[in-house]
Amino acid sequence: MNTNRSTGRTDPGLTIGHLAKAAGVNVETVRYYQRIGLIREPVKPAQGYRCYPAAMVATIRFIKRAQELGFSLNEISDLLSLNAMNCDKARAIAEHKYAVIQQRIDDLNAIQRELSRLINACRKNVSGQEQCAIIATLSETTGNKSS
C-alpha cells in the first residue's frame, strides 16, 4: 500500500492485470519491463498480490511513447533515470536519436532511388541483354562483395 501525499489517504495500488490494462499493454509487457530493469517489481506481501503504485501507469505509457518515437530500451532507461531538470541530457539523447533516424531516412531514400533506376532500366531493357536488368545488376553486386 502507498500513501497519497496530496490526500493523505492510503492507495491500495494496482494488481499487475489492472496496471497493464490501465497502461494499455499486456501483462507480459509489464513483466518484461521488470526483467530488464525499466520498472521495479513491488515486494510481494506474505498474503495477497503485488500492488503497483498508480504512478506506474504513467511510467509504462512513457516507455511506450518513447518506443513509438524509435528510442531503444537502453535509451529509454537513460531517459527514465533523468529528472525533469536534466533537459540538456534528455536533449542530447533525443538529438542523437534524431541523427540516427535522419541517416536511416537518407539510406532509405538512396535505396528507393536505386530501385527506381533498376525498375526503369528493366522496363526499357537498357542493359541490352536478354537478362533482366534487375537480375543482372543484383548478380553483379552480389558477386563483387566479399563476405
Short mmCIF file of C-alpha atoms in Angstrom, two decimals:
data_model
loop_
_atom_site.label_atom_id
_atom_site.label_comp_id
_atom_site.label_asym_id
_atom_site.label_seq_id
_atom_site.Cartn_x
_atom_site.Cartn_y
_atom_site.Cartn_z
CA MET A 1 0.00 0.00 0.00
CA ASN A 2 1.10 3.51 -0.78
CA THR A 3 0.12 6.75 0.89
CA ASN A 4 -1.02 9.51 -1.42
CA ARG A 5 0.90 12.59 -0.30
CA SER A 6 -1.70 15.08 -1.53
CA THR A 7 -4.75 13.44 0.07
CA GLY A 8 -3.10 11.56 2.92
CA ARG A 9 -5.19 8.50 2.02
CA THR A 10 -3.79 5.05 1.54
CA ASP A 11 -3.64 3.95 -2.09
CA PRO A 12 -4.08 0.18 -2.30
CA GLY A 13 -2.24 0.12 -5.62
CA LEU A 14 -2.91 -1.89 -8.74
CA THR A 15 -2.53 -5.56 -9.47
CA ILE A 16 -0.38 -6.38 -12.47
CA GLY A 17 -3.50 -7.03 -14.55
CA HIS A 18 -5.07 -3.70 -13.65
CA LEU A 19 -1.76 -1.91 -14.22
CA ALA A 20 -1.37 -3.48 -17.66
CA LYS A 21 -4.92 -2.62 -18.66
CA ALA A 22 -4.65 0.98 -17.42
CA ALA A 23 -1.36 1.44 -19.30
CA GLY A 24 -2.67 -0.17 -22.50
CA VAL A 25 -0.20 -3.07 -22.54
CA ASN A 26 -0.40 -6.74 -21.72
CA VAL A 27 0.80 -8.36 -18.51
CA GLU A 28 3.80 -9.92 -20.25
CA THR A 29 4.97 -6.45 -21.28
CA VAL A 30 4.93 -5.36 -17.63
CA ARG A 31 6.85 -8.48 -16.64
CA TYR A 32 9.38 -7.91 -19.43
CA TYR A 33 9.97 -4.31 -18.32
CA GLN A 34 10.56 -5.64 -14.82
CA ARG A 35 13.04 -8.29 -16.01
CA ILE A 36 15.12 -5.76 -17.91
CA GLY A 37 15.00 -3.23 -15.09
CA LEU A 38 12.88 -0.48 -16.64
CA ILE A 39 10.37 -0.71 -13.82
CA ARG A 40 10.62 -2.11 -10.33
CA GLU A 41 8.70 -5.11 -9.19
CA PRO A 42 6.98 -4.39 -5.89
CA VAL A 43 7.59 -6.67 -2.95
CA LYS A 44 5.02 -9.43 -2.70
CA PRO A 45 3.27 -9.45 0.65
CA ALA A 46 3.10 -12.71 2.58
CA GLN A 47 -0.52 -12.99 1.58
CA GLY A 48 -2.05 -11.37 -1.45
CA TYR A 49 -0.86 -9.82 -4.66
CA ARG A 50 1.89 -7.41 -5.53
CA CYS A 51 0.50 -3.89 -5.65
CA TYR A 52 1.89 -1.38 -8.11
CA PRO A 53 1.60 2.34 -7.42
CA ALA A 54 -0.83 4.15 -9.71
CA ALA A 55 2.08 6.33 -10.92
CA MET A 56 3.50 3.22 -12.63
CA VAL A 57 0.81 3.64 -15.32
CA ALA A 58 2.44 6.92 -16.39
CA THR A 59 5.88 5.28 -16.43
CA ILE A 60 4.72 2.48 -18.71
CA ARG A 61 2.98 4.96 -21.00
CA PHE A 62 6.22 6.99 -21.11
CA ILE A 63 8.10 3.84 -22.16
CA LYS A 64 5.58 3.04 -24.90
CA ARG A 65 5.58 6.62 -26.26
CA ALA A 66 9.38 6.65 -26.31
CA GLN A 67 9.42 3.33 -28.18
CA GLU A 68 6.99 4.74 -30.75
CA LEU A 69 9.49 7.56 -31.33
CA GLY A 70 12.20 5.00 -32.01
CA PHE A 71 14.10 5.12 -28.72
CA SER A 72 15.77 1.86 -27.76
CA LEU A 73 15.09 0.33 -24.36
CA ASN A 74 18.60 1.39 -23.25
CA GLU A 75 17.89 4.97 -24.30
CA ILE A 76 14.54 4.82 -22.52
CA SER A 77 16.29 3.59 -19.38
CA ASP A 78 18.62 6.59 -19.62
CA LEU A 79 15.65 8.94 -20.04
CA LEU A 80 13.84 7.39 -17.09
CA SER A 81 16.90 7.93 -14.91
CA LEU A 82 16.76 11.68 -15.57
CA ASN A 83 14.66 14.07 -13.58
CA ALA A 84 12.71 16.98 -15.02
CA MET A 85 15.70 19.31 -14.57
CA ASN A 86 18.05 17.30 -16.83
CA CYS A 87 16.89 18.88 -20.06
CA ASP A 88 20.42 19.05 -21.52
CA LYS A 89 20.94 15.30 -21.13
CA ALA A 90 17.47 14.47 -22.44
CA ARG A 91 18.03 16.76 -25.43
CA ALA A 92 21.39 15.11 -26.16
CA ILE A 93 19.73 11.68 -26.20
CA ALA A 94 16.95 12.99 -28.47
CA GLU A 95 19.43 14.74 -30.80
CA HIS A 96 21.43 11.54 -31.16
CA LYS A 97 18.24 9.60 -31.95
CA TYR A 98 17.26 12.28 -34.47
CA ALA A 99 20.62 11.96 -36.24
CA VAL A 100 20.32 8.17 -36.38
CA ILE A 101 16.82 8.40 -37.83
CA GLN A 102 17.91 11.03 -40.36
CA GLN A 103 20.70 8.71 -41.51
CA ARG A 104 18.18 5.87 -41.91
CA ILE A 105 15.93 8.15 -43.96
CA ASP A 106 18.86 9.14 -46.17
CA ASP A 107 19.80 5.47 -46.62
CA LEU A 108 16.21 4.53 -47.47
CA ASN A 109 15.99 7.40 -49.98
CA ALA A 110 19.17 6.15 -51.67
CA ILE A 111 17.73 2.62 -51.81
CA GLN A 112 14.50 3.99 -53.24
CA ARG A 113 16.36 5.90 -55.97
CA GLU A 114 18.39 2.81 -56.90
CA LEU A 115 15.29 0.60 -57.03
CA SER A 116 13.55 3.19 -59.21
CA ARG A 117 16.56 3.22 -61.56
CA LEU A 118 16.54 -0.58 -61.76
CA ILE A 119 12.81 -0.75 -62.40
CA ASN A 120 13.09 1.83 -65.19
CA ALA A 121 16.08 0.01 -66.69
CA CYS A 122 14.12 -3.23 -66.62
CA ARG A 123 11.14 -1.58 -68.33
CA LYS A 124 13.40 -0.20 -71.06
CA ASN A 125 15.74 -3.21 -71.06
CA VAL A 126 18.60 -0.70 -71.01
CA SER A 127 21.11 -3.42 -70.39
CA GLY A 128 20.67 -4.59 -73.99
CA GLN A 129 20.94 -8.12 -72.74
CA GLU A 130 18.44 -10.87 -72.76
CA GLN A 131 18.71 -10.97 -69.00
CA CYS A 132 16.55 -8.75 -66.82
CA ALA A 133 18.41 -5.59 -65.79
CA ILE A 134 17.38 -6.07 -62.15
CA ILE A 135 18.67 -9.66 -62.02
CA ALA A 136 21.86 -8.70 -63.85
CA THR A 137 22.57 -5.74 -61.54
CA LEU A 138 21.87 -7.71 -58.39
CA SER A 139 24.05 -10.56 -59.64
CA GLU A 140 26.94 -8.16 -60.31
CA THR A 141 26.62 -6.51 -56.93
CA THR A 142 26.40 -9.82 -55.10
CA GLY A 143 29.37 -11.21 -56.98
CA ASN A 144 31.57 -8.19 -56.17
CA LYS A 145 31.04 -8.17 -52.42
CA SER A 146 33.09 -10.31 -50.11
CA SER A 147 31.53 -11.86 -47.05
#
